[in-house]
Short mmCIF file of C-alpha atoms and ligand atoms in Angstrom, two decimals:
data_model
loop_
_atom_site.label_atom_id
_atom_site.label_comp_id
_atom_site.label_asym_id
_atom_site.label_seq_id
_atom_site.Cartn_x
_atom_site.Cartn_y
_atom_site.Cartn_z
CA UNK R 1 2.08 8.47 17.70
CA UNK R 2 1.35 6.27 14.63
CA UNK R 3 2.53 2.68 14.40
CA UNK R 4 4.86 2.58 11.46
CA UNK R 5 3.48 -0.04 8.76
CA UNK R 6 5.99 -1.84 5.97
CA UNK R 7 3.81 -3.65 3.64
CA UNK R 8 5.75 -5.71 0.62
CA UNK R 9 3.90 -5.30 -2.74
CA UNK R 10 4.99 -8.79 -4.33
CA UNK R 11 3.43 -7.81 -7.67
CA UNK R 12 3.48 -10.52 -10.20
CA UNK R 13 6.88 -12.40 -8.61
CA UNK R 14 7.62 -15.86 -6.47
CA UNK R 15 6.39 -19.28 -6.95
CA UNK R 16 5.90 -21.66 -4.14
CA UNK R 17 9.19 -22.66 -3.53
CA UNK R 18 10.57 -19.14 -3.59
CA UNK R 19 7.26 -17.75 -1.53
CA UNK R 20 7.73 -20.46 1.14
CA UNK R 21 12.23 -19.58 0.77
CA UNK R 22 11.01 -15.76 1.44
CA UNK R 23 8.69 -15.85 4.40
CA UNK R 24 11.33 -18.96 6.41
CA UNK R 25 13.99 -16.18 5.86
CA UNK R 26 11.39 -13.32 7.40
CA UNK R 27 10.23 -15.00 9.62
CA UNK R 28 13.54 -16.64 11.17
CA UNK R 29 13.96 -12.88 12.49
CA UNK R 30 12.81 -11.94 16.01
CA UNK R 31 8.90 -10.90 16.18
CA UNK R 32 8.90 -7.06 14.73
CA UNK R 33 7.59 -4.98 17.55
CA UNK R 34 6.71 -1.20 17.00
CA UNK R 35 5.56 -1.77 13.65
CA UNK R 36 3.19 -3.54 11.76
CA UNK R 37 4.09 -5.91 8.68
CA UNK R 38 2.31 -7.40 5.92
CA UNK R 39 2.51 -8.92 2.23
CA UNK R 40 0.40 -8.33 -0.54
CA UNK R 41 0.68 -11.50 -2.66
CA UNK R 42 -0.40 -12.90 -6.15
CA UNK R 43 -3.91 -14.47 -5.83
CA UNK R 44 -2.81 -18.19 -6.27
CA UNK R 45 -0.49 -17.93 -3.51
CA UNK R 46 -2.97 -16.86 -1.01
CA UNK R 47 -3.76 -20.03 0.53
CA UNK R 48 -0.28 -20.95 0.55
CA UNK R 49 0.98 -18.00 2.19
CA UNK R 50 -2.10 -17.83 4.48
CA UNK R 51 -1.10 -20.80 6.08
CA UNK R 52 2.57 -19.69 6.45
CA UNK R 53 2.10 -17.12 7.96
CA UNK R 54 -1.04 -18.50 10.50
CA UNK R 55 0.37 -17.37 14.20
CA UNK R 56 3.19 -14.98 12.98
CA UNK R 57 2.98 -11.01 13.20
CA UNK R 58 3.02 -10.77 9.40
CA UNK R 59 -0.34 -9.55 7.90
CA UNK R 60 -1.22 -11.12 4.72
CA UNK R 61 -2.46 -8.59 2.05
CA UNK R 62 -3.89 -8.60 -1.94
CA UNK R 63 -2.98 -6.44 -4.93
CA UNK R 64 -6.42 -5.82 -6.26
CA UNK R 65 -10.06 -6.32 -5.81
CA UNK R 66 -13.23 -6.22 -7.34
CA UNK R 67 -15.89 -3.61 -6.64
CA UNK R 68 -18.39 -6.16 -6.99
CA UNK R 69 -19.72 -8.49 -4.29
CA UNK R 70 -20.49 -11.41 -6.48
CA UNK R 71 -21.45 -12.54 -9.45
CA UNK R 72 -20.91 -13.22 -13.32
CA UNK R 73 -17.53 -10.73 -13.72
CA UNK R 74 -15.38 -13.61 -15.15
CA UNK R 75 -11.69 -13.59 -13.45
CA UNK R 76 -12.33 -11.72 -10.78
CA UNK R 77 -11.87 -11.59 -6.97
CA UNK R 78 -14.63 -10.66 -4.54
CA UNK R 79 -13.84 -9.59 -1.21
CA UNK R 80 -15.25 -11.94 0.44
CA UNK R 81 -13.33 -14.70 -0.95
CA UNK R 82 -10.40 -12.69 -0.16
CA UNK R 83 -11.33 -12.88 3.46
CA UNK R 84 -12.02 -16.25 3.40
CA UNK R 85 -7.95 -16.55 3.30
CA UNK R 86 -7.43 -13.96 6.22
CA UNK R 87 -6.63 -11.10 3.89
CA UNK R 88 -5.97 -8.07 6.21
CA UNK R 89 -4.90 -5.44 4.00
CA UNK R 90 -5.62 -5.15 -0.12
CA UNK R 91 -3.96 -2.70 -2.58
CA UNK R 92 -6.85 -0.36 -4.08
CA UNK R 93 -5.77 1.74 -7.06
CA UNK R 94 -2.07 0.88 -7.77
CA UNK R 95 -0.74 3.05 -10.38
CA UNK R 96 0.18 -0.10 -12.50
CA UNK R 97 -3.71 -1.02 -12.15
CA UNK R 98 -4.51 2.31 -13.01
CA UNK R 99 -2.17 2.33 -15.98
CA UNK R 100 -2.72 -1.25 -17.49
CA UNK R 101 -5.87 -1.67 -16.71
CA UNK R 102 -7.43 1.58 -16.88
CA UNK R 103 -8.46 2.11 -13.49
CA UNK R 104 -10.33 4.73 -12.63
CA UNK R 105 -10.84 6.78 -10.02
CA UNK R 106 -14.78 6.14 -9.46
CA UNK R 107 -13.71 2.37 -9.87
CA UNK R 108 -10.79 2.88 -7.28
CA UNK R 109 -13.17 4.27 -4.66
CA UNK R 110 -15.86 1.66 -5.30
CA UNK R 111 -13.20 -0.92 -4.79
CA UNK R 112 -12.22 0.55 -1.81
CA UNK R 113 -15.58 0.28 -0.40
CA UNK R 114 -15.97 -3.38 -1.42
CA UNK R 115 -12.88 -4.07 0.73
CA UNK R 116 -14.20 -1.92 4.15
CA UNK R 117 -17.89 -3.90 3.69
CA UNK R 118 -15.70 -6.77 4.07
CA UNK R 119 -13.80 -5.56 7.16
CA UNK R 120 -10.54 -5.56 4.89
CA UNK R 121 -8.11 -2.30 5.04
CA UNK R 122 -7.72 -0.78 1.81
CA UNK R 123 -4.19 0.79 1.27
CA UNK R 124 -5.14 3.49 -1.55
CA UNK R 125 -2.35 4.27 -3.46
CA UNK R 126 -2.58 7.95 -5.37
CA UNK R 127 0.34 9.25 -7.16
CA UNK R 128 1.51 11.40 -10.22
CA UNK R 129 3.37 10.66 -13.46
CA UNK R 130 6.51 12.24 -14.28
CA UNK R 131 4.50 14.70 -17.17
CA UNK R 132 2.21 15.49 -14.07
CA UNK R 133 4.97 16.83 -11.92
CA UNK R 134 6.72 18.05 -14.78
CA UNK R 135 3.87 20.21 -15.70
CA UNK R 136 3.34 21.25 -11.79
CA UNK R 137 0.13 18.89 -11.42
CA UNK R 138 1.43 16.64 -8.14
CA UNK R 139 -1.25 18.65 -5.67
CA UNK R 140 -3.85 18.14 -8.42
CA UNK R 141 -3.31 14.80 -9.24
CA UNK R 142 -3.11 13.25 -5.68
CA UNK R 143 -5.77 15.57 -4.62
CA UNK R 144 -8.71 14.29 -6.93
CA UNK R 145 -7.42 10.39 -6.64
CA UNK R 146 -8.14 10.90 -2.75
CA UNK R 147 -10.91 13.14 -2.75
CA UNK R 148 -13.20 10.60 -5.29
CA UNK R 149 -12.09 7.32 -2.39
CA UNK R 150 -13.38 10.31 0.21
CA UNK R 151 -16.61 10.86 -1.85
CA UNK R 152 -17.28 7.27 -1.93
CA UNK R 153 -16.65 6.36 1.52
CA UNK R 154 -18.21 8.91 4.17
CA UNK R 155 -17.21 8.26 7.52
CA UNK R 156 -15.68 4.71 6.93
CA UNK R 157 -12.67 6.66 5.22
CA UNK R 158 -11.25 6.69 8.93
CA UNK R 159 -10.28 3.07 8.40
CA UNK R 160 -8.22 3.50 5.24
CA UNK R 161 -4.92 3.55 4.38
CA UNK R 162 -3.38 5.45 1.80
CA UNK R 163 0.09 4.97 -0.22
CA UNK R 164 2.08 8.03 -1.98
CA UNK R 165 3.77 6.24 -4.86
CA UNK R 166 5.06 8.75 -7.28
CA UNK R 167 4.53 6.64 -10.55
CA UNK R 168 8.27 8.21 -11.43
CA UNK R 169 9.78 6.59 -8.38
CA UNK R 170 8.07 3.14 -8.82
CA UNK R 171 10.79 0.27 -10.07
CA UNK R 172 12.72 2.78 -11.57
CA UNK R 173 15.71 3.54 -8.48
CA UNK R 174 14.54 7.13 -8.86
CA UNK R 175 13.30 7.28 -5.02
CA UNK R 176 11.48 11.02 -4.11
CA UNK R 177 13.47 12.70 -1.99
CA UNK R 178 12.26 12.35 1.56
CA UNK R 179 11.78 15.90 1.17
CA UNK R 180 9.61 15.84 -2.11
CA UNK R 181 7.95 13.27 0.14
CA UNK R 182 6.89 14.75 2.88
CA UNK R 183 5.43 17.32 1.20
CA UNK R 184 2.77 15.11 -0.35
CA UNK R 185 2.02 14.00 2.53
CA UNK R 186 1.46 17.20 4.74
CA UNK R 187 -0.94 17.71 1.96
CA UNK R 188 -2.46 14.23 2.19
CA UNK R 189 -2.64 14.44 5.63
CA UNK R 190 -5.02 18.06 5.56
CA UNK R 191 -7.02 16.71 3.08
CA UNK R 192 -7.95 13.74 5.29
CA UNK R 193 -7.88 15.78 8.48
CA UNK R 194 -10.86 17.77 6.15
CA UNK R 195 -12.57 14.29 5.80
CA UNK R 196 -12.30 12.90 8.84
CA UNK R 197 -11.55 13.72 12.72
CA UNK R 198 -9.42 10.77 13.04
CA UNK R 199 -6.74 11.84 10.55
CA UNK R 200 -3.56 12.08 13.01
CA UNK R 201 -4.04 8.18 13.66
CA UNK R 202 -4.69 7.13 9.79
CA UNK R 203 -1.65 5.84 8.13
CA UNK R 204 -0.20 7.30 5.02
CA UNK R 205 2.57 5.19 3.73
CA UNK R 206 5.22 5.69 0.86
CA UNK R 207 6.71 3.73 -1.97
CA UNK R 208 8.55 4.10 -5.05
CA UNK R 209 12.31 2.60 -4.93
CA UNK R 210 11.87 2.68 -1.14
CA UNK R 211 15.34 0.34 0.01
CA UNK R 212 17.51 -0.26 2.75
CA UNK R 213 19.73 2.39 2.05
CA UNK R 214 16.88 5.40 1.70
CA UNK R 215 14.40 3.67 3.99
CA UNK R 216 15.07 5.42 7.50
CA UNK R 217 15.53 9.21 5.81
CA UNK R 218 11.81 8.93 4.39
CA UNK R 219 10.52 6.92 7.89
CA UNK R 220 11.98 9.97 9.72
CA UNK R 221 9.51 12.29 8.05
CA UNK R 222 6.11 13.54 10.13
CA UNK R 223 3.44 12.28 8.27
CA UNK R 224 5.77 9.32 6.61
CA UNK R 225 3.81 6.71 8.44
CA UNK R 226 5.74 3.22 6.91
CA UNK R 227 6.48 1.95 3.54
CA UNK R 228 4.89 0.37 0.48
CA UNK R 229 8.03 -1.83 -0.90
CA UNK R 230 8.11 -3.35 -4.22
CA UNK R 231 11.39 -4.67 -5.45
CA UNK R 232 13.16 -4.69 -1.66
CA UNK R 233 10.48 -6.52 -0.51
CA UNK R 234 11.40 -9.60 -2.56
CA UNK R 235 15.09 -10.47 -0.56
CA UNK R 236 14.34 -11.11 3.05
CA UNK R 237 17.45 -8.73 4.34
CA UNK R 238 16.13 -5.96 2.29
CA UNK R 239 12.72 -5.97 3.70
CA UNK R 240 13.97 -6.64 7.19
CA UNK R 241 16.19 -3.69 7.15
CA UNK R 242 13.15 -1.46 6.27
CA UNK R 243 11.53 -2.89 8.88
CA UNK R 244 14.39 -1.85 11.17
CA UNK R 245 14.44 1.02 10.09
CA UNK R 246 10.50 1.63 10.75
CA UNK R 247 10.82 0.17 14.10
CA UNK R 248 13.60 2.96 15.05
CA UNK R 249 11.80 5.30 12.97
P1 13P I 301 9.40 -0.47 -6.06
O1 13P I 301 9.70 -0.50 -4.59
O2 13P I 301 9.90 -1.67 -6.80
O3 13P I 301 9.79 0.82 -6.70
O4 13P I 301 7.78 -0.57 -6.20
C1 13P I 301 7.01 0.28 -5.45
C2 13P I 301 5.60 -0.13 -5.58
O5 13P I 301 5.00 0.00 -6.63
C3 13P I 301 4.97 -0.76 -4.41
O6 13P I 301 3.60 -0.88 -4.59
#
């Protein structure tokens, strides 16, 4: 039995006095047991919400990485100093990194890598574009996203965590059905068992328009193993519904 994981994907939203509003109205809610939580946040915020969330059972989590350890690559974040703030979890490979930033997928793997060196979980998020499934690509697409972080990563790909996030579904209401879901994921989860023989305890999490109302129909799936929330995960009573939902799930 997996422990269902609900991370919030903040993406480039909150200040400090709505960051500090969020996680009071989060946290004012009883200790979630049976599932793990955590926030990926904007980089200035980290020390901020580090510190808020010090002694809680919220995880604190990044959006991006770099692949290097250190160095002259101007604006970027090394691992390291991510740990430094007691980053737990970091976003690898986000489909809005991949698409405005051209990410990719030898420089997803690396950056996965740079985050296990540092002892931080990776949550590698594959996914296809409408044209993709259109076409009949989905198996493809998610297929070779995975299969270059496998590559990369030998036997440390045990300690991943990866995120289904149809690129259709993201921000757009248009959730996959939990269905179309699943599906992915059964495939996911026998390319991994391929890769590694600790599969059936690695985490493979969905997002795109995941809410409160569509939350516990995908959380009921097999291999759904939690969420990856963007927009719900930016009103406290959203999230903590999902995370009902994950804890009954
Ligand atoms: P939404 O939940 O807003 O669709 O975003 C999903 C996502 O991209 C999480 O990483």
């Amino acid at each position: 039995m997996r422990t269902k994981l609900i991370v919030g994907n903040w993406k480039m939203n909150g200040n400090l006095a709505a960051n500090a509003t969020l996680l009071r109205d989060l946290l004012a809610e009883p200790t979630a047991t049976g599932c793990d939580v955590g926030v990926c946040v904007p980089v200035p915020y980290l020390a901020q919400v580090h510190a808020l969330l010090a002694g809680t059972a919220i995880e604190l989590g990044a959006q991006d990485l770099s692949a290097h350890a250190v160095g002259a690559y101007t604006g970027e974040v090394s691992a390291a100093m991510l740990k430094d703030f007691g980053v737990r979890y970091c976003l690898v490979g986000h489909s809005e990194r991949r698409q405005y930033h051209g990410e990719s997928d030898v420089l997803v793997a690396d950056k996965a890598k740079a985050a296990l060196a540092a002892g931080i979980t990776p949550i590698v998020c594959v996914g296809e574009t409408l044209a993709e499934r259109q076409a009949g690509l989905t198996q493809d697409v998610v297929k070779r996203q995975l299969a270059a972080v496998i590559h990369a990563n030998g036997h440390c790909i045990s300690e991943i965590v990866v995120a289904y996030e149809p690129v259709w579904a993201i921000g757009t209401g248009q959730v996959a059905s939990p269905e179309q879901a699943q599906a992915v994921h059964a495939l996911l989860r026998l390319q991994l068992q391929a890769a590694s023989p600790h599969a059936e305890r690695m985490k493979i999490l969905y997002g795109g328009s995941m809410n409160a109302a569509n939350a516990a129909a995908l959380l009921a799936q097999v291999d759904i193993d939690g969420g990856l929330v963007g927009g719900a995960a930016l009103k406290a009573p959203d999230f903590l519904s999902i995370i009902a939902a994950a804890q009954q799930g």
